[in-house]
Amino acid sequence: MSTAPLIHVVDDDASMRNALLRLLDAAGFDARGYASAGEFLLHPLPDRVGCLLLDLRLPGPSGLELQSALQEQGIELPVVFLSGHGSVESGVKAMKDGAVDFLTKPVKRELLLDAIGRALDLCLAQRSSRTQAMQLQARFASLTDRQRDIFDRIVAGRLNKQIADDLGIAERTVKREREQLMLKLDAKSAAELGRLAEMRARTKTP
Amino acid sequence: MRLAIPDKWQLILLAALGLVLGCVPSPLRAAEAEARVLMLYGLDPYIPTFLAMDQALREDLARNGTKRTQVFAEALDSQRFPLDTLEPDLAALLATKYRALQIDVVVAVSRTALDFYQRHGAQLWPGSRLVYVGFLGYEFKPAALPEGASSVLSILDVAGTIDIARKMQPDARRIVVVSGSSEIDTRTQQQARDAFEERPAKVPVDYIAGATLAEILARLAKEPSSSIVIYLTQFRDREGTPYEPFEVLRAVIAGSPAPVYGAAEPFVGLGIVAGSVSSYESKGRLIGEQVRRAIAGQQPDASHRMLQAPNRCVADSRALRRWSLDKKRLPEDCEIRFEEVPVWRQYWQEIFVTLGVVAAQAALIVALIYQRRRRVMAERAEQAQRAELAHVGRLAVAGELTGAIAHEINQPLGAILSNADAGDLLLDSGTDQRDKLRAILADIRRDDLRASEVIRRLRELLGKHHFEQETFDLNQVVAELEAIIRAEAKRRGVRLEFKREPDALPVIGDRIQVQQVLLNLVLNAMDAVQDQSDDRREVSVATTKSKRRAVLAVRDRGPGIPPQNLPLVFDSFFSTKTEGMGLGLSISRTIVEAHGGRLSVDKTGSEGTTFRAELPLANHKAGLQSSPT
């Protein structure tokens, strides 16, 4: 059962929250309810596919504030906003900050489930790219310092001879290290190495 | 017998004609300071004629007398208490009474009194002077008066009366003269015959003399109404039956188809048309003059031995009307009595004044009523205006609250929709989920009620409504709006705190308007903290009880009201907000004051501002009694 996505519902209105939980449950999701941003943050976030169904106005920190707090902490959990009285500004801000959708109550089931579906897709995508990045990171971690220097120069477009000159080692040694390096990174060509470098650079910066 | 008849006669004449000159003896000498007069009545002194005469005499003495004069009165009343037996005792009594009292003048009224005076005066009232008041002719001769005495005498003016009758009825076909057969009656009849001899009548004159009352009435009944009836006197008929002249006259007047005339003043009131009579008032004045002279020690002139009271024409307007006689035919100087002068002519001054007062009062009352009405109308208009303004104010408030209102309605609607969708999905799943479905339906129902409750309150708040008086709990008012206020606070990101007095706070007034005050104050407070840092975006609403007042305090942690604005905050159209109308606080204050309360800025400063609305607490019992009106 743990395979079912987990939807976090944050709404201070108990009646609304219960209705949403009931609907999500009937739609085949696992759903958990929280009355405030604080309550949500107090609960450990299980490592599962899921999303956050967030009311805009909450007692204490608002939905928008929770959204940015999660981003700051690097917690990637797609957010669908569900507001009783959404204003244009808050909607724009939410979307800019990466919300999947901005819905208003009362919300049609199709719209809600569609938004949740997209959020879960996003979650899955995020999770897989995160997995890739982690694998990549692990592969890079297995490189020796020399191999890392050689990799950087290959990616920069240097030839073996030039690398050997740069590093003050024999060209033959460069060739050997290069073969080992490509094995470790599971790359078959220099072009593939370039792509890996790009991916690494992207996942590293944030 | 000799005495009885004259006395009786005298009595009647005196009473009737009022001829008897005031019997007023004016007290003289005694102590030098005051004069004393003794009125000695032979008859009943309370006969109206005597009373009027007495009054005229006393007035004369008071007005014209040179000395203070005291008037005494004694009555022999010989008609009812025969003197034969009482005289010695009476004389003895009077001797005792007047032993130490110097009487200056004795006024003897009637022949009996004169006789009594002549017998006892010298002993009882030594040194007193005598003024006799009586009737000329029949029983008295002036020569009988003692030295130094004077007399005021009346005469029966039969001729004058006949003249008046002829003047009144120039077309009369017959003249009937009624008299008795006593000596006096005969004399009066003779006077009539003399008069007709002097001025002969052109028509037959019938004398009914000495007839019995029944005969008289039978004779008169046949008379046509154009005849003249002259009633003289009737003390006795030819059969010897004694009469009171009055009773005969009354019968004659009642039975006669023709107008009746008479020569004695008292006859006038009994129903005669008119007559030449002597007035008792003038008699009183004549007596007064004689008494004053006697007091002054002046001897009477020869003329004073026998002063005659003047006669004049007196008519009865009721009798004139009864016989349809024209009063214009009366002699010019004739006095018309019993004229039913329309009251408004007789008392025109009194009536005028009374009407004036009544009119003034009425005007005052009308003015007061009018004023009151105007005040009531003005109050009503003011109340309506206030209600209207309050309504506008509430609409403005509602405009500010749309977000919160939408939230409060959308929340349950959203829950309902989601619950319905969940139910749909459960049904689709095909498994038996009845318990879950039931729970869903229960929630749907509850949320539906919740939404409709919000709408009901809004309608109440926004609807036009007239000022209503009811008793309500201030806490309740706050509780009813708490949801909306919270929604708004959430929307604005303002922390909100409610503190409620645990006891009920019964207040009499208009619940909706008080809610409006609450909303105004809360929205103002939220506006005040709008641009504050997070930790100061805080508003608190508190109800408390203070003495006999329910207090609603709304505190914000805004920047405070600048001192220069403080006196203006309750003014209409004063606002520091770009979108404000500047009516909220002004309306709120008007509302609170209309409830007998007070709206004030409790404190303000850099730490924030507290507005405080105080409303008089309803005496709980009184409140329950006068609940919704």
PDB file of N, CA and C in Angstrom, chain B residues 98 152 215 365 407 525:
ATOM      1  N   TYR B  98     -80.567  97.153  76.047  1.00  0.00           N
ATOM      2  CA  TYR B  98     -80.118  98.505  75.680  1.00  0.00           C
ATOM      3  C   TYR B  98     -79.862  99.401  76.881  1.00  0.00           C
ATOM      4  N   VAL B 152     -90.610 108.277  56.066  1.00  0.00           N
ATOM      5  CA  VAL B 152     -90.456 107.978  54.636  1.00  0.00           C
ATOM      6  C   VAL B 152     -91.620 107.088  54.274  1.00  0.00           C
ATOM      7  N   GLU B 215    -114.901  83.117  42.069  1.00  0.00           N
ATOM      8  CA  GLU B 215    -115.680  83.991  41.188  1.00  0.00           C
ATOM      9  C   GLU B 215    -114.771  84.842  40.316  1.00  0.00           C
ATOM     10  N   ILE B 365     -52.345  74.503  23.976  1.00  0.00           N
ATOM     11  CA  ILE B 365     -52.391  73.045  23.862  1.00  0.00           C
ATOM     12  C   ILE B 365     -52.070  72.621  22.431  1.00  0.00           C
ATOM     13  N   HIS B 407     -15.044  33.785   1.521  1.00  0.00           N
ATOM     14  CA  HIS B 407     -14.387  32.675   2.206  1.00  0.00           C
ATOM     15  C   HIS B 407     -15.382  31.907   3.053  1.00  0.00           C
ATOM     16  N   ALA B 525      -9.349  48.730  12.963  1.00  0.00           N
ATOM     17  CA  ALA B 525      -8.169  48.225  13.665  1.00  0.00           C
ATOM     18  C   ALA B 525      -7.288  47.438  12.689  1.00  0.00           C
TER      19      ALA B 525
END
